Amino acid sequence: MALQARVIYDFNSENPGELSVKESEILTLISEQDIDGWLESSNSKGDRGLVPASYVEILRSEAELNSYNINAEPRYSNIPAGGFDKLQNFSKPPPVGLTAYTAPIQEHHNNKHHIQGSDDDWDDDWDDSSTVADEPGNVGGRYQDSEGSTYRVTTHIGPRGNATQAKSSATVGRNLNRFSTFVKSGGEAFVLGEALGFVKDGDKLCVVLGQYGPEWQENPYPFSCTIDDPTKQTKFKGMKSYISYKLTPTHTQNPVSRRYKHFDWLYARLAEKFPVISVPHLPEKQATGRFEEDFISKRRKGLIWWMNHMTSHPVLSKCDVFQHFLTCTDEKAWKQGKRKAEKDELVGANFFLTISTPPAPLDFQEVESKIDGFKTFTKRMDDSTMQLNATVNEFARKQMGGFKKEYQKVGMSFKALSQAFEMDQQTYSSGLNHAISFTGDTYEAIGEYFYEQPSKDLDPVMDLLALYQGHLANFPDVIHVQKVLRATRALTKVKESQKHVEEGKMDRAQADGINDRCNIISCATLAEIQHFHHIRVRDFKAQMQHHLQQQIAFFQKITGKLEEALQKYDNA
Amino acid sequence: MALQARVIYDFNSENPGELSVKESEILTLISEQDIDGWLESSNSKGDRGLVPASYVEILRSEAELNSYNINAEPRYSNIPAGGFDKLQNFSKPPPVGLTAYTAPIQEHHNNKHHIQGSDDDWDDDWDDSSTVADEPGNVGGRYQDSEGSTYRVTTHIGPRGNATQAKSSATVGRNLNRFSTFVKSGGEAFVLGEALGFVKDGDKLCVVLGQYGPEWQENPYPFSCTIDDPTKQTKFKGMKSYISYKLTPTHTQNPVSRRYKHFDWLYARLAEKFPVISVPHLPEKQATGRFEEDFISKRRKGLIWWMNHMTSHPVLSKCDVFQHFLTCTDEKAWKQGKRKAEKDELVGANFFLTISTPPAPLDFQEVESKIDGFKTFTKRMDDSTMQLNATVNEFARKQMGGFKKEYQKVGMSFKALSQAFEMDQQTYSSGLNHAISFTGDTYEAIGEYFYEQPSKDLDPVMDLLALYQGHLANFPDVIHVQKVLRATRALTKVKESQKHVEEGKMDRAQADGINDRCNIISCATLAEIQHFHHIRVRDFKAQMQHHLQQQIAFFQKITGKLEEALQKYDNA
């Protein structure tokens, strides 16, 4: 008999897949097992969906309670300590209290229009305050690792100096909320064979076995896309204004005009659709100075980085909604494509249906170990990029402040000396006076060079770090699959060791299906990790080279200026 | 009848030329006119010498008081306002109180052995505390200019950062004390025809008319002198230790060994002997760290600068005591030469007897105007070198502290990033990891370059500035002649206008003699000013070139290091 539960608090569905329930309502549970604190249930009308586990109490008969308790003991008695622990990790609801469930509701309310996007609010001003989540400056996802210790992945990139701390955008916050783990990975539902959808051949995605393990099959038609001409536009007789960018993809050579809110909408679609792919975060929204040249330039650079990561990704670059975004110029077609994307069924768990894997299944233990290694890696990378960002930020501030000031003070002192010397009007003195004065100008110019330099070599480093901080914030969700794998392995072992298969409690086909689906998730996850390493090496190499080239040019410019000053003494 | 004065405070002679007197003693005044606060007097035993004017009260009969007062009025009645003011400046005692006269006595006590140098104290440890004057950190000469405003010439070069403020040496202080103006210039005594001495042909010094006015005749046998091998020596079974330097003059090629105290003794002789010549100050004594490598190296550099200014000076380079210092190797001959130098009669006022001038006398008005201009020049130069010194000092401190720290922090952050990246062991990643690690090392090295650089380019600038601060402190004494000239011109005018010459109160020969002697002083002063400008232009040109060359080499070194780092990415 299916288990029942009584609702103890009202709950209003905020996302697809959730079920709105009222206090005292009786629900039927599809499974007793909660998934990250959520229970799949159906109500008396037959509507099915997720309800927070802590909003309900499970109803059991005395007999059931007894058998549950009695069975519980011997059922896991043969499991080795490690396996048991792992299983516990999966089967026990996470230790989250009511606060954790209620607090994010406000967040969801704010994010609503991203998820329930409609043509009606499409024309809102792109920086309408309703799109900005009320989040603290530090946006982060807390990841609980298997050892029980936690680390914080933080996307907060501190503004230089004392500038106002920009509010983090909803975009950054969205996939870090309470629903993210489920919504993004969709892993559990898929593993349990609950994901169903029709997959056309064109939607098929291949993971292939490369030199370093599973890889996304490369896009056979690679392209890139430039972002130019940020232009200020107005509407409603100048009441509203916004910036549009000209996007020119290399594969069509046909420019399209897009606003930040279009990027934002696209991001929401991608984040929803791809559970094991790290969708690059958009550059932060910023409430102030949006029409200032600096801000526009900074946002454009951020969008260029973002676009680069999009077009570099074998899966993201090919997907329909992104192609629609890059190529559609007709307004009607745009709205059709938009509606189609919002109704896409191959999102979340269903996305996994589109993946085909190499013939030989992976060794799950190896997969787990790789993912463990990657988790350690991301933690270290997160720490070191945070540190580098803070250092570089401070270094830029010092160069623009103290360094500039020191060189200019020296320059002014040389100037003052030359002015004092000019009081001696003898001819043999005038050459020196002029040369010292020129040296003073030189030092003032060098001070100015120091002021200008960070925008050429340190800002790009910070842009890169911001992008990777975004990826690092995504990865706890991406590698969530590890939990699924652990639980599955433990479960399978238990079943097999106790001959549960033979006893009919779990048939072989079901066990094989779970293994197959776990293999798909594993392949996709490892492919995504591999892709991350590839672009990381590519990006950091390019950025370090760029940084050093700029630094060399900078010091050469200083040297040239000093040489010019030195020459003035030749005839002095 | 000669004027008499009663002593109101005891006064003990501390310098040659002074007269010790007791309270209530009656003195006979040689002249009623004081010279910078000093009165020439003789006591009852017939001993003659200088006594502070404020230590005595002049005794007058009623008749004398009346005639003095009556005569005073009409005597100057025809003098134009300007001339009267100028005369006033000369004839009125400077407004100095008792404090000004008593305070420096301690100073004199401390300086005693310089002035009364004997072979007995010759072997004292060179940094015996009795040779260090108890002076404040800022050593300066206060110069009262004709407009009545004052400016301070300060030789204090602040130690870098928070290092202990070095006590200024007696050497610096000596010619800035209350006696300096008289002792150094000797101008008044000479102008009044009171300087007498036998001048051999070999002692003759020529001022010639050069392109820019009077100049010292160049030394026909120019030479220079190296200072090397500072060596620690001990005596009294290691109880005392000192540093000796090897001096090798180019004209003898014969090295001599000298200690700082020998330089100090020489300096005292030169400062005493030459009234209108700016004898370069020795590098400061420093009580702490005298055997540390840094201090020895710093002192040696200071002595090299000093030596350079000595050998560059047409008069100083040729003088007997300097030649004795540079060439004597025999101990007995050394003591003889030493005694001879200390008994030199052609010192102070008598030095002027050795000077021969171009045939055409100078226009005194022009001389005054030139000296006025130079006074303004030195004030501006003093201000700007003080400012430059402070700036450069701070700049050095910042480079050795903040700049170094910033580059090294960036270096460490790159290192940390490379260490995080090393957790990814895939082959395509290792080249990048190595390159980033190398970049980290590069930034740490650049930080070290910033730390080392000031000793190469800013310290020499500060050494130069210290030397010139010393010259600027000397110049108020050197250009003291201006007062003499003004007074003389005024006096001569008065005499002539009132036909005093005809009335026998001042004979023509006397007036001509005064003019001739004023001309000698003027020529010497202008020659010294000209020499100052010449070496200033030479030194600052050379130092600025050196500084810029070092800066260029510094930035090229950084560029080279960065290029090396960039290359590491080529195969990454």
Coordinates of N, CA, C and O in Angstrom, one line a residue, chain B residues 125-134 164-169 260 283-292 295 299:
Chain B
D125 N 90.4 57.9 19.7 CA 89.5 57.2 18.7 C 88.8 58.2 17.9 O 88.3 59.2 18.4
W126 N 88.7 57.9 16.6 CA 88.1 58.9 15.7 C 86.7 59.3 16.0 O 86.2 60.4 15.7
D127 N 86.0 58.3 16.7 CA 84.6 58.7 17.0 C 84.4 58.9 18.4 O 83.3 58.7 18.9
D128 N 85.4 59.2 19.1 CA 85.4 59.6 20.5 C 84.2 60.6 20.7 O 84.0 61.5 19.9
S129 N 83.4 60.4 21.7 CA 82.2 61.1 21.8 C 82.4 62.6 22.0 O 81.6 63.5 21.7
S130 N 83.6 63.0 22.5 CA 83.9 64.4 22.7 C 84.0 65.2 21.4 O 84.0 66.4 21.3
T131 N 84.1 64.4 20.3 CA 84.1 65.1 19.0 C 82.8 65.4 18.4 O 82.6 66.0 17.4
V132 N 81.8 64.8 19.1 CA 80.4 65.0 18.5 C 79.7 66.1 19.3 O 79.5 66.0 20.5
A133 N 79.3 67.1 18.6 CA 78.6 68.2 19.2 C 77.2 67.8 19.6 O 76.6 67.0 18.9
D134 N 76.8 68.4 20.7 CA 75.4 68.1 21.2 C 74.5 69.0 20.4 O 74.0 70.1 20.9
T164 N 67.2 55.5 13.4 CA 67.6 56.5 14.4 C 68.1 57.7 13.7 O 68.9 57.6 12.8
Q165 N 67.7 58.9 14.2 CA 68.2 60.1 13.6 C 69.7 60.3 14.0 O 70.0 60.4 15.2
A166 N 70.5 60.3 13.0 CA 72.0 60.4 13.3 C 72.3 61.7 13.8 O 71.8 62.8 13.4
K167 N 73.2 61.8 14.8 CA 73.6 63.0 15.4 C 74.5 63.7 14.3 O 75.3 63.1 13.7
S168 N 74.2 65.0 14.1 CA 75.1 65.7 13.2 C 76.4 65.9 13.8 O 76.6 66.0 15.0
S169 N 77.4 65.9 12.9 CA 78.8 66.0 13.4 C 79.2 67.4 13.7 O 78.6 68.3 13.3
Y260 N 89.0 58.7 9.2 CA 88.0 59.8 9.2 C 88.5 61.0 10.0 O 88.3 62.1 9.6
P283 N 81.0 63.7 5.1 CA 79.8 62.9 5.4 C 79.6 62.9 6.9 O 80.5 62.9 7.7
E284 N 78.3 62.8 7.3 CA 78.0 62.8 8.7 C 78.6 61.7 9.5 O 78.8 60.6 9.0
K285 N 79.0 62.1 10.7 CA 79.4 61.0 11.7 C 78.1 60.2 12.0 O 77.0 60.8 12.0
Q286 N 78.3 59.0 12.4 CA 77.1 58.3 12.8 C 77.6 57.4 13.9 O 78.5 56.6 13.8
A287 N 76.8 57.4 15.0 CA 77.3 56.7 16.2 C 77.1 55.2 16.1 O 77.8 54.5 16.7
T288 N 76.0 54.8 15.4 CA 75.7 53.4 15.4 C 76.1 52.7 14.1 O 76.3 53.4 13.1
G289 N 76.3 51.5 14.2 CA 76.6 50.6 13.0 C 77.8 51.0 12.3 O 77.9 50.8 11.1
R290 N 78.8 51.5 13.0 CA 80.0 52.0 12.2 C 80.8 50.9 11.5 O 81.6 51.2 10.7
F291 N 80.7 49.7 12.0 CA 81.4 48.6 11.4 C 80.6 47.8 10.4 O 81.0 46.9 9.8
E292 N 79.3 48.2 10.3 CA 78.5 47.5 9.4 C 78.9 47.9 8.0 O 79.3 49.0 7.7
F295 N 77.3 51.0 6.5 CA 77.8 52.3 6.9 C 79.1 52.6 6.3 O 79.4 53.7 5.8
R299 N 79.8 55.7 4.0 CA 80.8 56.8 4.3 C 81.8 56.9 3.2 O 82.2 58.0 2.9

